[in-house]
Short mmCIF file of C-alpha atoms in Angstrom, two decimals:
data_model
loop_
_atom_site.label_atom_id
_atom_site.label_comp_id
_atom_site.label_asym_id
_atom_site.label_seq_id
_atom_site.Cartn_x
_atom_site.Cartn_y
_atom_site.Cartn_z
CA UNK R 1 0.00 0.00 0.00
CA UNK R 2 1.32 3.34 -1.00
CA UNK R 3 2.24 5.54 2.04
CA UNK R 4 0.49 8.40 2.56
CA UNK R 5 3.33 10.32 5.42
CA UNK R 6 6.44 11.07 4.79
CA UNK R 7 9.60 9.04 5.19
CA UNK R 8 12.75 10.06 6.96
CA UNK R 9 15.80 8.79 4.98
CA UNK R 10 19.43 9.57 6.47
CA UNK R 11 21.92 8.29 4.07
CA UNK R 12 25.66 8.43 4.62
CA UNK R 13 28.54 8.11 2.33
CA UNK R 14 32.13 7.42 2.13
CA UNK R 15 35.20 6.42 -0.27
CA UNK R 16 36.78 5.21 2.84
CA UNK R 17 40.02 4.57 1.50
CA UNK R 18 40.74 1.66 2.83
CA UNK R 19 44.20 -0.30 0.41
CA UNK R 20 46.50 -2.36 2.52
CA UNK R 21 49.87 -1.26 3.06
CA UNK R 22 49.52 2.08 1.05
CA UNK R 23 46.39 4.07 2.63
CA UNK R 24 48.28 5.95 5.86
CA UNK R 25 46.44 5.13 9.41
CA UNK R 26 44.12 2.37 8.39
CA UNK R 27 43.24 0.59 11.40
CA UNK R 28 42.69 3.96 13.29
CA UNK R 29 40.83 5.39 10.93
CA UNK R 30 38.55 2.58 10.70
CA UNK R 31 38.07 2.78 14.40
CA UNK R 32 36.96 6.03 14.32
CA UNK R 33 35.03 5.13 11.14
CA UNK R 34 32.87 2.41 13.08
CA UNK R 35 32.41 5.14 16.11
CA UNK R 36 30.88 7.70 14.27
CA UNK R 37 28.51 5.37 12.38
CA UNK R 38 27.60 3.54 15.83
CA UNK R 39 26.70 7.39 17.32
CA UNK R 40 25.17 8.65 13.97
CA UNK R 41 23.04 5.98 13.54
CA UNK R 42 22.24 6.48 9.65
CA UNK R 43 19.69 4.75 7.89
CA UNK R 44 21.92 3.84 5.16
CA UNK R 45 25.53 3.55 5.42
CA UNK R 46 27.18 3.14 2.08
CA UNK R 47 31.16 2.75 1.90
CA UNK R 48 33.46 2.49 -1.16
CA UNK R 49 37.01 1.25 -1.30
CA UNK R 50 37.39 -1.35 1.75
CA UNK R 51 39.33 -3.13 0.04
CA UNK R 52 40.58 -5.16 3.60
CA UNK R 53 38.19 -7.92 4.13
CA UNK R 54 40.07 -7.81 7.60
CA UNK R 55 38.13 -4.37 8.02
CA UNK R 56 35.26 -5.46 6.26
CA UNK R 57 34.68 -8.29 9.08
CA UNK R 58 35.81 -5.67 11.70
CA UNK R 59 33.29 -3.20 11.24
CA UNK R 60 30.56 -6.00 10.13
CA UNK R 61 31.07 -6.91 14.03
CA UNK R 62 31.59 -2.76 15.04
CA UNK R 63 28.57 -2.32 13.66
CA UNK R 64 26.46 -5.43 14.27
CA UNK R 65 24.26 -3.27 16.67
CA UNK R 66 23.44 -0.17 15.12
CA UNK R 67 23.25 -1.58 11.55
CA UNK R 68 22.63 -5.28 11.90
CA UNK R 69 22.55 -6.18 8.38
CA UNK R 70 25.81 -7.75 7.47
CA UNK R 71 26.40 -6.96 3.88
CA UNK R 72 27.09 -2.89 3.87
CA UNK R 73 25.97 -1.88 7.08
CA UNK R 74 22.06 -1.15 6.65
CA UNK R 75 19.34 -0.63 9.38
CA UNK R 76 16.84 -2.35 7.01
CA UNK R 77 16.12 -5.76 5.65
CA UNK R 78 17.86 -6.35 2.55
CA UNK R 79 15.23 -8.17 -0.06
CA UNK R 80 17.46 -8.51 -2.70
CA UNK R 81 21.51 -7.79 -3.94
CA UNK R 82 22.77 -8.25 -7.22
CA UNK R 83 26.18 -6.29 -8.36
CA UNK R 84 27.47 -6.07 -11.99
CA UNK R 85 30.87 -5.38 -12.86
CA UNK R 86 31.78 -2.93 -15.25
CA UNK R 87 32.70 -4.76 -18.69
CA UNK R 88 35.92 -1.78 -18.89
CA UNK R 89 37.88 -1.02 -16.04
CA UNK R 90 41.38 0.33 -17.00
CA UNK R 91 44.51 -1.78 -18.17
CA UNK R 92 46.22 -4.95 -16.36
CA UNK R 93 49.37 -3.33 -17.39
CA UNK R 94 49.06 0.33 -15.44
CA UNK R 95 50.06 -1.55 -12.19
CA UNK R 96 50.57 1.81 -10.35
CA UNK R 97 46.81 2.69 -10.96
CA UNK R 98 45.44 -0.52 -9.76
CA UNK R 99 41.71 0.07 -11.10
CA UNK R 100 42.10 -3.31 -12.94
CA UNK R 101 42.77 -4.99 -10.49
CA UNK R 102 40.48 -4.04 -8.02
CA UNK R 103 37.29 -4.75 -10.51
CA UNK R 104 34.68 -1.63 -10.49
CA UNK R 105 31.61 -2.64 -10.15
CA UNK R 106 27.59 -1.24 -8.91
CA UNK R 107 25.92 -3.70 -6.66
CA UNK R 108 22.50 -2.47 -6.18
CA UNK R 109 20.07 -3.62 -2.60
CA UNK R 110 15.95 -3.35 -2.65
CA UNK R 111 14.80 -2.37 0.59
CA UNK R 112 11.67 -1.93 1.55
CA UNK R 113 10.43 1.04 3.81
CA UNK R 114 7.04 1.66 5.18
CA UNK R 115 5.86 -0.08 2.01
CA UNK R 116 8.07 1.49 -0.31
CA UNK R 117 10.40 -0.21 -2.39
CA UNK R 118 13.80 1.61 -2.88
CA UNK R 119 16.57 0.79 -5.05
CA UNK R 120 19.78 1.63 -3.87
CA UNK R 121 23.26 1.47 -5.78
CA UNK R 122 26.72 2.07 -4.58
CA UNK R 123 29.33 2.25 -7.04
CA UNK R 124 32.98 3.32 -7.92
CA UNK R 125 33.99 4.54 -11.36
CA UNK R 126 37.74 4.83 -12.01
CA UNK R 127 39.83 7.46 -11.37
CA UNK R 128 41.07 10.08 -13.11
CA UNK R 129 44.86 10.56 -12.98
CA UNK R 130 45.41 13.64 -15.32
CA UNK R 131 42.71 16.13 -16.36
CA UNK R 132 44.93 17.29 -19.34
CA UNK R 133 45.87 13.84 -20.63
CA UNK R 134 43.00 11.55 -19.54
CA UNK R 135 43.45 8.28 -20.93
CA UNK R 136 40.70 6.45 -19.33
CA UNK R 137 38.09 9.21 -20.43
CA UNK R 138 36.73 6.67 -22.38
CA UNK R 139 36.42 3.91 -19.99
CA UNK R 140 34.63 6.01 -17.55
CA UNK R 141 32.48 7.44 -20.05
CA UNK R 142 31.75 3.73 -20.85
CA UNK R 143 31.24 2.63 -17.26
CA UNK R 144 28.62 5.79 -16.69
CA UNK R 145 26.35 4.39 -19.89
CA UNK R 146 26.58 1.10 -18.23
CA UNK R 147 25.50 2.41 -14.94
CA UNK R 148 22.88 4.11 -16.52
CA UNK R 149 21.71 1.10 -18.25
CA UNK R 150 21.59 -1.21 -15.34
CA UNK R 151 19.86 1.39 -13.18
CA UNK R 152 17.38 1.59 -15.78
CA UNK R 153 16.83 -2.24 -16.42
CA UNK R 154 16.63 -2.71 -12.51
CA UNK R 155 14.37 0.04 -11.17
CA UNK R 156 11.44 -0.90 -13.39
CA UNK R 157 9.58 -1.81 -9.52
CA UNK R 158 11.14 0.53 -7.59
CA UNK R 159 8.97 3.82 -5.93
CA UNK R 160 12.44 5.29 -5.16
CA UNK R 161 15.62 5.16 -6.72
CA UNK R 162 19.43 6.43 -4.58
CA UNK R 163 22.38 6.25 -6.09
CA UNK R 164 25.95 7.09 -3.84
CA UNK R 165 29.29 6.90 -4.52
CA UNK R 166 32.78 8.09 -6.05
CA UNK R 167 32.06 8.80 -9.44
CA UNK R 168 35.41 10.30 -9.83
CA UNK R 169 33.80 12.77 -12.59
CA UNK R 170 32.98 15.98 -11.75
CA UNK R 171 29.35 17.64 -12.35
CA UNK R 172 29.83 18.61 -15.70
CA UNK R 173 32.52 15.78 -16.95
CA UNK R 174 30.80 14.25 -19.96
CA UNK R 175 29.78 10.85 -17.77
CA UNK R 176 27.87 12.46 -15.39
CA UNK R 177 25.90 14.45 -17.70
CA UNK R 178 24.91 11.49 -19.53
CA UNK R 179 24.22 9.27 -16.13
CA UNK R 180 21.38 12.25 -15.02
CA UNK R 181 19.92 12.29 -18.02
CA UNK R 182 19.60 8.97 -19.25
CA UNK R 183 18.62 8.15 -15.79
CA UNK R 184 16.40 11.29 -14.68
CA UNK R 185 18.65 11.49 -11.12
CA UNK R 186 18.56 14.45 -9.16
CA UNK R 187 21.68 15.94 -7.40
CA UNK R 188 21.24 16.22 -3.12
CA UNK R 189 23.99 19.04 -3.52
CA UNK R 190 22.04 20.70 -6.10
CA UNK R 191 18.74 20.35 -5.02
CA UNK R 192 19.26 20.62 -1.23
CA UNK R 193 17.05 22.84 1.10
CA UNK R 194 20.06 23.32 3.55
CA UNK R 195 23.92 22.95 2.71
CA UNK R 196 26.69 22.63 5.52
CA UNK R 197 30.16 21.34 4.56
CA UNK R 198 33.09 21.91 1.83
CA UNK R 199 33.36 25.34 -0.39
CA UNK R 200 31.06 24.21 -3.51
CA UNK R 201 29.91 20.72 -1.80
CA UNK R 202 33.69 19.42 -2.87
CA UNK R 203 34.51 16.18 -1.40
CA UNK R 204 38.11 16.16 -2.12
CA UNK R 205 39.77 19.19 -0.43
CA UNK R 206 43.73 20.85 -0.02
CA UNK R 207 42.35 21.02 4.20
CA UNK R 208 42.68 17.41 4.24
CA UNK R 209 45.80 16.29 5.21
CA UNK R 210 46.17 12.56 2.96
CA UNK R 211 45.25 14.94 -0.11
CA UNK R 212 47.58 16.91 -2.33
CA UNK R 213 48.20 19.47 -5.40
CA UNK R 214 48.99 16.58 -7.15
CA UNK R 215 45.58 14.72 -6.48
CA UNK R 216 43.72 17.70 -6.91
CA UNK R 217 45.48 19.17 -10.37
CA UNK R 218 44.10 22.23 -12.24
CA UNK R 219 42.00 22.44 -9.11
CA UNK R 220 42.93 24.24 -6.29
CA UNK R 221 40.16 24.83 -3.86
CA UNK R 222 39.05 21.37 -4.43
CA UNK R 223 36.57 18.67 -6.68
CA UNK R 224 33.37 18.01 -6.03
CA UNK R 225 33.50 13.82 -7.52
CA UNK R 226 31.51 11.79 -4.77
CA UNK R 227 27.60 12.06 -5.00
CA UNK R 228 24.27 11.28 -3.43
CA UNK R 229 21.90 10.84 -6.17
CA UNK R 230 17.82 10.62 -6.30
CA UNK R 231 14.73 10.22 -7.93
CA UNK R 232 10.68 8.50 -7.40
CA UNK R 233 8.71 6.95 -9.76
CA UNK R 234 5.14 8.92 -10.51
CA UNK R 235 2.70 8.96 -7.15
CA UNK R 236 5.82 9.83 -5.34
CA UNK R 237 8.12 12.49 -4.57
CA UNK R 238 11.90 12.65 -2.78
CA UNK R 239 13.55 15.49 -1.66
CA UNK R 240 16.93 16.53 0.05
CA UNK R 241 16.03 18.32 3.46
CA UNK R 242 20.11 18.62 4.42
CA UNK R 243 23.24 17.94 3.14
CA UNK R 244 26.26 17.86 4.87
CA UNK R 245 30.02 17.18 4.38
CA UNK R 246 32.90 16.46 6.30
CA UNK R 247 35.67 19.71 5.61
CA UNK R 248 38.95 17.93 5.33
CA UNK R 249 38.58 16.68 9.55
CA UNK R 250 36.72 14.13 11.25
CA UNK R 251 33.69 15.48 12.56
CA UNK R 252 34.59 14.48 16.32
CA UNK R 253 38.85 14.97 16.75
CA UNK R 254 39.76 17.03 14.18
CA UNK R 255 41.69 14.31 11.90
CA UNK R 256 40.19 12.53 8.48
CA UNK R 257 38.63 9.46 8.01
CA UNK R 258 39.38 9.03 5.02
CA UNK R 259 40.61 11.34 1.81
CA UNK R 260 37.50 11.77 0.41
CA UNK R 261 34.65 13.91 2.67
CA UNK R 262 31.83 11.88 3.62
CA UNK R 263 28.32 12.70 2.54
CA UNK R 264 25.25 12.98 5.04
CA UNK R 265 22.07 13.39 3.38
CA UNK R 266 18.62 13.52 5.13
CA UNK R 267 15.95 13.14 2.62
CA UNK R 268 11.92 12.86 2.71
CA UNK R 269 10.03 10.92 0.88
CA UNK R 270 6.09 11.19 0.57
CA UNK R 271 2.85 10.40 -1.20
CA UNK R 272 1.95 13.06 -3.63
CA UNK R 273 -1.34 13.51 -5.22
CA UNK R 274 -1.57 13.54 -9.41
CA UNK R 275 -1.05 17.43 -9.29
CA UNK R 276 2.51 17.18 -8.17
CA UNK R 277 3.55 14.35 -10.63
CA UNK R 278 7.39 14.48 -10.19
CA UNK R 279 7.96 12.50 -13.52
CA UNK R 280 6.74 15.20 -16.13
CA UNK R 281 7.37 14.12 -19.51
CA UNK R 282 10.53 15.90 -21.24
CA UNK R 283 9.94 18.70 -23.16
CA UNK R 284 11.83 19.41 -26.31
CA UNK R 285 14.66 21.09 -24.35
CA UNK R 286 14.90 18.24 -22.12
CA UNK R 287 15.50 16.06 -25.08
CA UNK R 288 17.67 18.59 -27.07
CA UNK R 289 20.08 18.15 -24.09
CA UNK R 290 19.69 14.18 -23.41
CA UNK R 291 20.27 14.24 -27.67
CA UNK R 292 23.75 16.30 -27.20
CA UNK R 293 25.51 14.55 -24.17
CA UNK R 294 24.54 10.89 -26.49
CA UNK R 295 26.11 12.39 -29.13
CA UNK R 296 29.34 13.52 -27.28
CA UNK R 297 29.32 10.74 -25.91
CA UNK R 298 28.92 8.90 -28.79
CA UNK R 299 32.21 10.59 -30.64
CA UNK R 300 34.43 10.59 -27.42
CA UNK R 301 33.48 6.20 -27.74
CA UNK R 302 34.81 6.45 -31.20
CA UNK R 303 37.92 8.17 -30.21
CA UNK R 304 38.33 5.35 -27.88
CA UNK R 305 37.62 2.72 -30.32
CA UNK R 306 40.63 3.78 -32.80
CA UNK R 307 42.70 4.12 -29.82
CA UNK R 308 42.41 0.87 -28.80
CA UNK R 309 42.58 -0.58 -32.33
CA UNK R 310 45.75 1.58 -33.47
CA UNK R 311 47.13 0.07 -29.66
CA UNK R 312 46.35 -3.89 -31.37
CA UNK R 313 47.55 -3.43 -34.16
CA UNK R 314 50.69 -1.90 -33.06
CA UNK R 315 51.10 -5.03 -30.16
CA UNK R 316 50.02 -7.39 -33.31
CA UNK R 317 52.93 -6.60 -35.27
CA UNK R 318 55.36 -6.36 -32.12
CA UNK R 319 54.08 -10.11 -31.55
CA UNK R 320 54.97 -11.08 -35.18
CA UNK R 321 58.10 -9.34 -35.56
CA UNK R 322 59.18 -11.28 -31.94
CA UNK R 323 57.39 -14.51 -33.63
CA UNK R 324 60.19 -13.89 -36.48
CA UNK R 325 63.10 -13.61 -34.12
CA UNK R 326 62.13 -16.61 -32.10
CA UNK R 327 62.15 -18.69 -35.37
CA UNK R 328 65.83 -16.85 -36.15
CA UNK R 329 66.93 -17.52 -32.53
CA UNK R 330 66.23 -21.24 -32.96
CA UNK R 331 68.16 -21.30 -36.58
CA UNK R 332 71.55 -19.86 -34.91
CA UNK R 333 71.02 -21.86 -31.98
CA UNK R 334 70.79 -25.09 -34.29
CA UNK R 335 73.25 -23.92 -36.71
CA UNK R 336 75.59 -23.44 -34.22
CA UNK R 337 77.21 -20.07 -35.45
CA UNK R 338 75.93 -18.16 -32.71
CA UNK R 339 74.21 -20.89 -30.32
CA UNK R 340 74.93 -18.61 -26.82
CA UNK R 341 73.96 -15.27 -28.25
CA UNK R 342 70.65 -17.20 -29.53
CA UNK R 343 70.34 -18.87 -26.46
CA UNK R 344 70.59 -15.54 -23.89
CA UNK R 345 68.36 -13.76 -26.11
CA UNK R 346 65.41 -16.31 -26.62
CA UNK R 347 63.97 -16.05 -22.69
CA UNK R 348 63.29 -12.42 -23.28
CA UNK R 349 62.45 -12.74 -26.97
CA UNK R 350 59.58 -15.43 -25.50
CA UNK R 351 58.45 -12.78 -22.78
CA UNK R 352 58.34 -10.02 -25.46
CA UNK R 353 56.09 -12.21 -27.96
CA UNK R 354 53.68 -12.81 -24.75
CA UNK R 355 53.78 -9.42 -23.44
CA UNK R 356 52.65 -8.02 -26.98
CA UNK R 357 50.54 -10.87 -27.89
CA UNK R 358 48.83 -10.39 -24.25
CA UNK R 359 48.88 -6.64 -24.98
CA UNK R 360 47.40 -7.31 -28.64
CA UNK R 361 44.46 -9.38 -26.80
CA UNK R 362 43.46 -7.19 -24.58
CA UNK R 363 43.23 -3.73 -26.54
CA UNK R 364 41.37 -5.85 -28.97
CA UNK R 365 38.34 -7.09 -26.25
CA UNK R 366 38.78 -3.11 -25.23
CA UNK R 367 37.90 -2.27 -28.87
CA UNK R 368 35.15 -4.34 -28.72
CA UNK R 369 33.52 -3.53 -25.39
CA UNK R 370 33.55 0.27 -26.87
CA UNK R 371 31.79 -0.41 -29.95
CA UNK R 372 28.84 -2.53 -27.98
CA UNK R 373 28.63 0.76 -25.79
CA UNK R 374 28.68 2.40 -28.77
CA UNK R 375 26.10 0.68 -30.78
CA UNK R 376 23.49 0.57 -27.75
CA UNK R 377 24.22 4.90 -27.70
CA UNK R 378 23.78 5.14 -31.72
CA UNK R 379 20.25 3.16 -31.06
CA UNK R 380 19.34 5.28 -28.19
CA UNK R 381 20.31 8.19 -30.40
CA UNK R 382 18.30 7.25 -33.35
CA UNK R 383 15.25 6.77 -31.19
CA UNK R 384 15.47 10.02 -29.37
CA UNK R 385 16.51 11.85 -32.85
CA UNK R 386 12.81 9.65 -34.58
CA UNK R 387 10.90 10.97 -31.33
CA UNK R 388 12.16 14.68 -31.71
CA UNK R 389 10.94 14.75 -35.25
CA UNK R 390 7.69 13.73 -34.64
CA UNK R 391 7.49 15.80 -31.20
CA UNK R 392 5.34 13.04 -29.16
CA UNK R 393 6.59 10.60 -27.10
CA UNK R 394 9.29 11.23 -23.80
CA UNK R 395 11.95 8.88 -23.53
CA UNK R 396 11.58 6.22 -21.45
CA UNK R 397 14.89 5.79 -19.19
CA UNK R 398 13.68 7.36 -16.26
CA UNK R 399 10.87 5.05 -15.00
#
């Protein structure tokens, strides 16, 4: 039965920064971590970047109490959890950057509230380590369509959809554009009744003491990349009553939890009557602007798509040209004319045809998983382009 009061929702996020032997002051600042949330006592508690499943099961029992949930730390009954991990996340061979590695993903929980249902997603879209020379624009741009896509598939049931997390784009980056309005989310720092926290809602800031110049680049006061996100389905409507952030200092003793500023929304939702429909159709501005960000998006793909080809096709003929010296390397050794020469070069002759040929692989599968993104954008295009022209029906993303 649809609700006819209003629900309290307090939400809390964090990129926690939590990597094993490089983040400074783990176990402390998980401590703290586990005290504020037990005192705070959030609704919601969503955390990115515990990558210690030592500190996972530490604050699991921390927490056990005040959020007795076990899989992120909720107050409420979890009804169902499925996560889906981004099809691009970086390359295996940037080993400093460790996004590969690590796997970004969205897992998404239904919950259900007072009888509504509410679909909430925590995710993690890699980083950006130069502004000027991003090479992983593309990849992110790529991991936002896909996160747009599965909150769309997903939220067909849902009265109320929340997205958090470090989106590592900021407001206006290409990604995010397209996320809000493919999806129809609604920015908590934007939309807000009451703002406390960082200069311009920025959630990484030069106050904090793990952060510096170099993290922040071209950007000196700070970047605003971590977000609480919202929307409801028609009959309802959300909004953000307070925001808050951290400014660069634990809220109780002065020192950071983490290097990102934590999030604390408080947001209300309630039963509205027909008249105050939150889901209006798009108007033809609305869809003049959805129709520009696909096709930016679009070109930046196909930027990334002859990137990655020239990149396997460069590793393709670095793997043949080794293939050739391996079969020369085996004709000295035999022939005897040069046999120890043949034989000290053909170990790293054999790593240099696996290095390219794993290199040629993998930029090929990239190339790939850019043109499926890009195909599914050229169809969404072509639809919203059709729909224009006959000036009648909205898009359908955000249900």
């Amino acid at each position: 039965m649809k609700p006819t009061f209003s629900v309290r929702l307090r939400v809390f996020n964090l990129n926690c920064w939590d990597i094993p032997y490089l983040s400074k002051h783990r176990a402390d600042r998980m401590k703290r971590l586990g005290d504020f949330l037990n005192l705070e006592s959030f609704d919601l508690a969503l955390l990115q970047e515990v990558w210690s499943e030592q500190d996972f099961q530490y604050l699991r029992q921390k927490l056990s109490l005040t959020y007795p949930d076990a899989h992120y730390f909720r107050r409420h009954p979890i009804q169902e959890l499925i996560q889906h991990v981004y099809t691009l996340n970086g390359y295996p061979y940037m080993v400093c950057h460790g996004d590969w590695f690590c796997g970004k993903a969205v897992g998404l929980l239904v919950l259900h509230l007072n009888g509504l249902v509410l679909n909430v997603y925590v995710t993690h879209l890699h980083a950006e380590y130069s502004r000027q020379k991003d090479i992983y624009l593309a990849h992110r741009v790529v991991q936002a369509w896909e996160l747009a896509q599965f909150i769309h598939h997903t939220s067909k049931n849902a009265d109320v959809v929340l997205l958090c997390g470090d989106l590592n784009m900021h407001p206006k980056d290409l990604g995010c554009c397209l996320l809000k309005e493919w999806t129809g989310l609604r920015d908590a720092y934007v939309e807000t009744q009451d703002f406390k926290g960082s200069e311009d809602g920025c959630t990484m800031v030069p106050t904090n003491c793990y952060v510096s110049q170099q993290d922040l680049g071209p950007f000196p006061h700070g970047i605003r990349i971590d977000y609480v996100l919202y929307k409801a389905v028609s009959g309802f409507y959300i909004y953000c009553k307070t925001l808050k952030t951290t400014t660069g200092c634990d809220p109780r003793n002065g020192t950071p939890l983490s290097d990102h500023e934590a999030l604390m929304a408080t947001l209300y939702v309630k039963h509205s009557p027909p008249q105050e429909d939150p889901s209006p159709a798009h108007g033809p501005s609305e869809r003049s602007a959805l129709i520009s960000v696909l096709r930016e998006a679009w070109t930046e793909l196909g930027l990334g798509v002859a990137q990655a080809r020239w990149w396997a096709a460069f590793a393709g003929c670095v793997t043949v040209w080794g293939l050739f010296l391996l079969v020369l390397l085996c004709v000295l050794a035999v022939g005897g004319g040069a046999r120890e020469v043949a034989i000290m070069l053909w170990t790293p002759s054999v790593g240099l045809v696996l290095g390219a040929g794993a290199v040629c692989i993998f930029h090929r599968q990239e190339a790939r998983g850019l043109c499926r993104a890009q195909a599914e954008l050229q169809h969404v295009l072509r639809r919203e382009r059709e729909t224009q022209d006959l000036g009648s029906e909205p898009h359908l993303a955000p249900s």
